[in-house]
C-alpha cells in the first residue's frame, strides 16, 4: 500500500509557531512518527510539505501517476479558502482524509469553514499529531 501525507503552509514551522496551539514537537518529529507507523504497518508513506498552493496542487496531481492509493492532507490555512486545492483533491478518485492538529471549530470563525473537507472522505480534527496516525489507520481500514 502506498499513501501520501501532504502538509501545507507553515506546518514546517511546527515546534516554533504558536506552541500553545500546535504543541512543542517539530515537523521532523511528525515525519518520524509517520515513518515509524509506515514501518510498523509495512506500507509506504510518502511525505510532502510546501508553503505554496501551486506546489501542493502539483504534488496532488503527481499522485495520480505514482501509484498513491490514499491522500492524507493538512492544507493549513489553504483549508479555509483554496478552491484550487479543493478542485485538485476532487479530481483524485481515491480516499482522502483531511487532518487538522488543532480543533479548528473552537478557534477563530474563519477556521470553522473548510472548502476542502467536502471533497474528502473524512476529517480528523483537534487530536494533535496523533491525528495523522489515526488517519493512516482509517486508510488501512478502507484500503485493505
Ligand atoms: C491547521 C489549522 C489551520 O487553520 C491553520 O491555518 C494551520 C494548521 C491545523 O492543523 O490545526 O496552519 O490546519
Tab-separated table of C-alpha atoms and ligand atoms in Angstrom:
chain	number	residue	atom	x	y	z
A	1	UNK	CA	0.000	0.000	0.000
A	2	UNK	CA	1.215	3.471	-0.827
A	3	UNK	CA	-0.094	6.579	0.946
A	4	UNK	CA	0.817	10.239	0.629
A	5	UNK	CA	0.819	12.733	3.500
A	6	UNK	CA	0.757	16.381	2.393
A	7	UNK	CA	1.320	19.271	4.776
A	8	UNK	CA	0.580	22.809	3.673
A	9	UNK	CA	1.887	26.236	4.648
A	10	UNK	CA	3.628	26.853	7.983
A	11	UNK	CA	3.482	23.223	9.060
A	12	UNK	CA	7.264	23.113	8.560
A	13	UNK	CA	7.258	25.571	11.490
A	14	UNK	CA	5.764	23.091	13.962
A	15	UNK	CA	7.616	23.405	17.272
A	16	UNK	CA	8.275	27.084	16.515
A	17	UNK	CA	4.846	28.521	15.716
A	18	UNK	CA	2.072	29.019	18.315
A	19	UNK	CA	3.192	26.162	20.562
A	20	UNK	CA	0.146	26.573	22.792
A	21	UNK	CA	-1.977	25.664	19.739
A	22	UNK	CA	0.179	23.164	17.834
A	23	UNK	CA	2.429	21.754	20.584
A	24	UNK	CA	6.196	21.580	21.096
A	25	UNK	CA	7.075	18.846	18.641
A	26	UNK	CA	8.620	19.906	15.350
A	27	UNK	CA	7.971	18.857	11.756
A	28	UNK	CA	10.887	16.378	11.834
A	29	UNK	CA	9.233	14.678	14.807
A	30	UNK	CA	5.976	14.401	12.841
A	31	UNK	CA	7.914	12.824	9.957
A	32	UNK	CA	9.483	10.333	12.361
A	33	UNK	CA	6.032	9.393	13.752
A	34	UNK	CA	4.792	8.795	10.207
A	35	UNK	CA	7.801	6.729	9.143
A	36	UNK	CA	7.564	4.596	12.322
A	37	UNK	CA	3.898	3.958	11.528
A	38	UNK	CA	4.769	3.010	7.935
A	39	UNK	CA	7.377	0.527	9.186
A	40	UNK	CA	5.008	-0.955	11.750
A	41	UNK	CA	2.241	-1.457	9.174
A	42	UNK	CA	4.677	-2.456	6.424
A	43	UNK	CA	3.351	0.136	3.970
A	44	UNK	CA	4.873	3.018	2.016
A	45	UNK	CA	4.066	6.551	3.112
A	46	UNK	CA	5.451	9.454	1.087
A	47	UNK	CA	5.532	12.842	2.766
A	48	UNK	CA	5.478	16.302	1.219
A	49	UNK	CA	5.366	19.810	2.665
A	50	UNK	CA	5.077	23.086	0.830
A	51	UNK	CA	4.144	26.641	1.619
A	52	UNK	CA	2.954	27.125	-1.952
A	53	UNK	CA	-0.531	26.465	-3.280
A	54	UNK	CA	0.716	25.526	-6.772
A	55	UNK	CA	3.303	23.099	-5.403
A	56	UNK	CA	0.631	21.347	-3.347
A	57	UNK	CA	-1.611	21.054	-6.421
A	58	UNK	CA	1.316	19.706	-8.469
A	59	UNK	CA	2.002	17.055	-5.798
A	60	UNK	CA	-1.668	16.029	-5.654
A	61	UNK	CA	-1.697	15.630	-9.452
A	62	UNK	CA	1.564	13.638	-9.333
A	63	UNK	CA	-0.196	11.186	-7.008
A	64	UNK	CA	-2.446	10.273	-9.947
A	65	UNK	CA	0.583	8.826	-11.750
A	66	UNK	CA	2.795	7.445	-8.964
A	67	UNK	CA	0.690	4.645	-7.516
A	68	UNK	CA	-0.608	6.546	-4.486
A	69	UNK	CA	-3.736	4.858	-3.114
A	70	UNK	CA	-4.791	7.388	-0.496
A	71	UNK	CA	-4.036	11.006	0.402
A	72	UNK	CA	-3.855	12.450	3.918
A	73	UNK	CA	-3.708	16.227	3.780
A	74	UNK	CA	-3.392	19.091	6.208
A	75	UNK	CA	-3.823	22.061	3.875
A	76	UNK	CA	-3.054	24.558	6.684
A	77	UNK	CA	-4.714	27.921	6.090
A	78	UNK	CA	-5.479	26.911	2.463
A	79	UNK	CA	-8.200	24.757	4.026
A	80	UNK	CA	-10.302	27.828	4.505
A	81	UNK	CA	-10.155	29.357	1.019
A	82	UNK	CA	-8.301	27.375	-1.646
A	83	UNK	CA	-10.819	26.307	-4.272
A	84	UNK	CA	-7.835	25.303	-6.413
A	85	UNK	CA	-6.659	22.705	-3.863
A	86	UNK	CA	-10.262	21.598	-3.441
A	87	UNK	CA	-10.534	21.042	-7.219
A	88	UNK	CA	-7.249	19.120	-7.289
A	89	UNK	CA	-8.481	16.830	-4.490
A	90	UNK	CA	-11.865	16.419	-6.191
A	91	UNK	CA	-10.131	15.117	-9.303
A	92	UNK	CA	-8.480	12.272	-7.371
A	93	UNK	CA	-10.539	9.104	-7.276
A	94	UNK	CA	-9.141	7.633	-4.041
A	95	UNK	CA	-9.738	8.013	-0.274
A	96	UNK	CA	-8.674	11.411	1.028
A	97	UNK	CA	-8.547	12.393	4.695
A	98	UNK	CA	-8.174	15.960	5.932
A	99	UNK	CA	-6.224	16.392	9.168
A	100	UNK	CA	-6.053	19.381	11.489
A	101	UNK	CA	-3.786	19.334	14.508
A	102	UNK	CA	-5.840	21.938	16.353
A	103	UNK	CA	-9.576	21.980	16.874
A	104	UNK	CA	-10.459	24.467	14.138
A	105	UNK	CA	-14.045	24.601	15.432
A	106	UNK	CA	-13.121	26.270	18.687
A	107	UNK	CA	-10.835	28.904	17.200
A	108	UNK	CA	-11.400	31.984	15.021
A	109	UNK	CA	-14.572	31.932	12.946
A	110	UNK	CA	-12.705	31.844	9.615
A	111	UNK	CA	-11.261	28.458	10.637
A	112	UNK	CA	-14.742	26.941	11.045
A	113	UNK	CA	-15.070	26.688	7.279
A	114	UNK	CA	-13.220	24.078	5.247
A	115	UNK	CA	-13.609	24.325	1.480
A	116	UNK	CA	-11.538	21.140	1.076
A	117	UNK	CA	-13.378	18.843	3.532
A	118	UNK	CA	-16.458	18.367	1.284
A	119	UNK	CA	-14.299	16.628	-1.341
A	120	UNK	CA	-12.558	14.426	1.251
A	121	UNK	CA	-13.721	11.079	2.588
A	122	UNK	CA	-13.398	12.237	6.185
A	123	UNK	CA	-11.672	14.572	8.596
A	124	UNK	CA	-9.600	14.223	11.785
A	125	UNK	CA	-9.652	17.405	13.841
A	126	UNK	CA	-8.147	18.581	17.111
A	127	UNK	CA	-6.289	15.429	18.154
A	128	UNK	CA	-2.761	16.763	17.753
A	129	UNK	CA	-0.072	14.959	15.759
A	130	UNK	CA	-1.771	11.656	16.576
A	131	UNK	CA	-4.438	12.745	14.079
A	132	UNK	CA	-2.103	11.782	11.237
A	133	UNK	CA	-1.665	8.284	12.695
A	134	UNK	CA	-5.430	7.909	13.140
A	135	UNK	CA	-5.834	8.941	9.503
A	136	UNK	CA	-3.357	6.208	8.449
A	137	UNK	CA	-5.387	3.676	10.487
A	138	UNK	CA	-8.563	4.822	8.715
A	139	UNK	CA	-6.816	4.411	5.346
A	140	UNK	CA	-5.732	0.883	6.323
A	141	UNK	CA	-9.361	0.074	7.142
A	142	UNK	CA	-10.607	1.472	3.842
A	143	UNK	CA	-7.942	0.081	1.563
A	144	UNK	CA	-7.074	-3.349	2.984
B	1	LIG	C1	-4.277	23.798	10.853
B	1	LIG	C2	-5.420	24.773	11.159
B	1	LIG	C3	-5.415	25.933	10.184
B	1	LIG	O1	-6.471	26.835	10.484
B	1	LIG	C4	-4.109	26.686	10.254
B	1	LIG	O2	-4.082	27.712	9.298
B	1	LIG	C5	-2.927	25.799	10.142
B	1	LIG	C6	-2.931	24.500	10.807
B	1	LIG	C7	-4.189	22.677	11.915
B	1	LIG	O3	-3.509	21.687	11.629
B	1	LIG	O4	-4.737	22.794	13.003
B	1	LIG	O5	-1.906	26.169	9.547
B	1	LIG	O6	-4.538	23.191	9.601
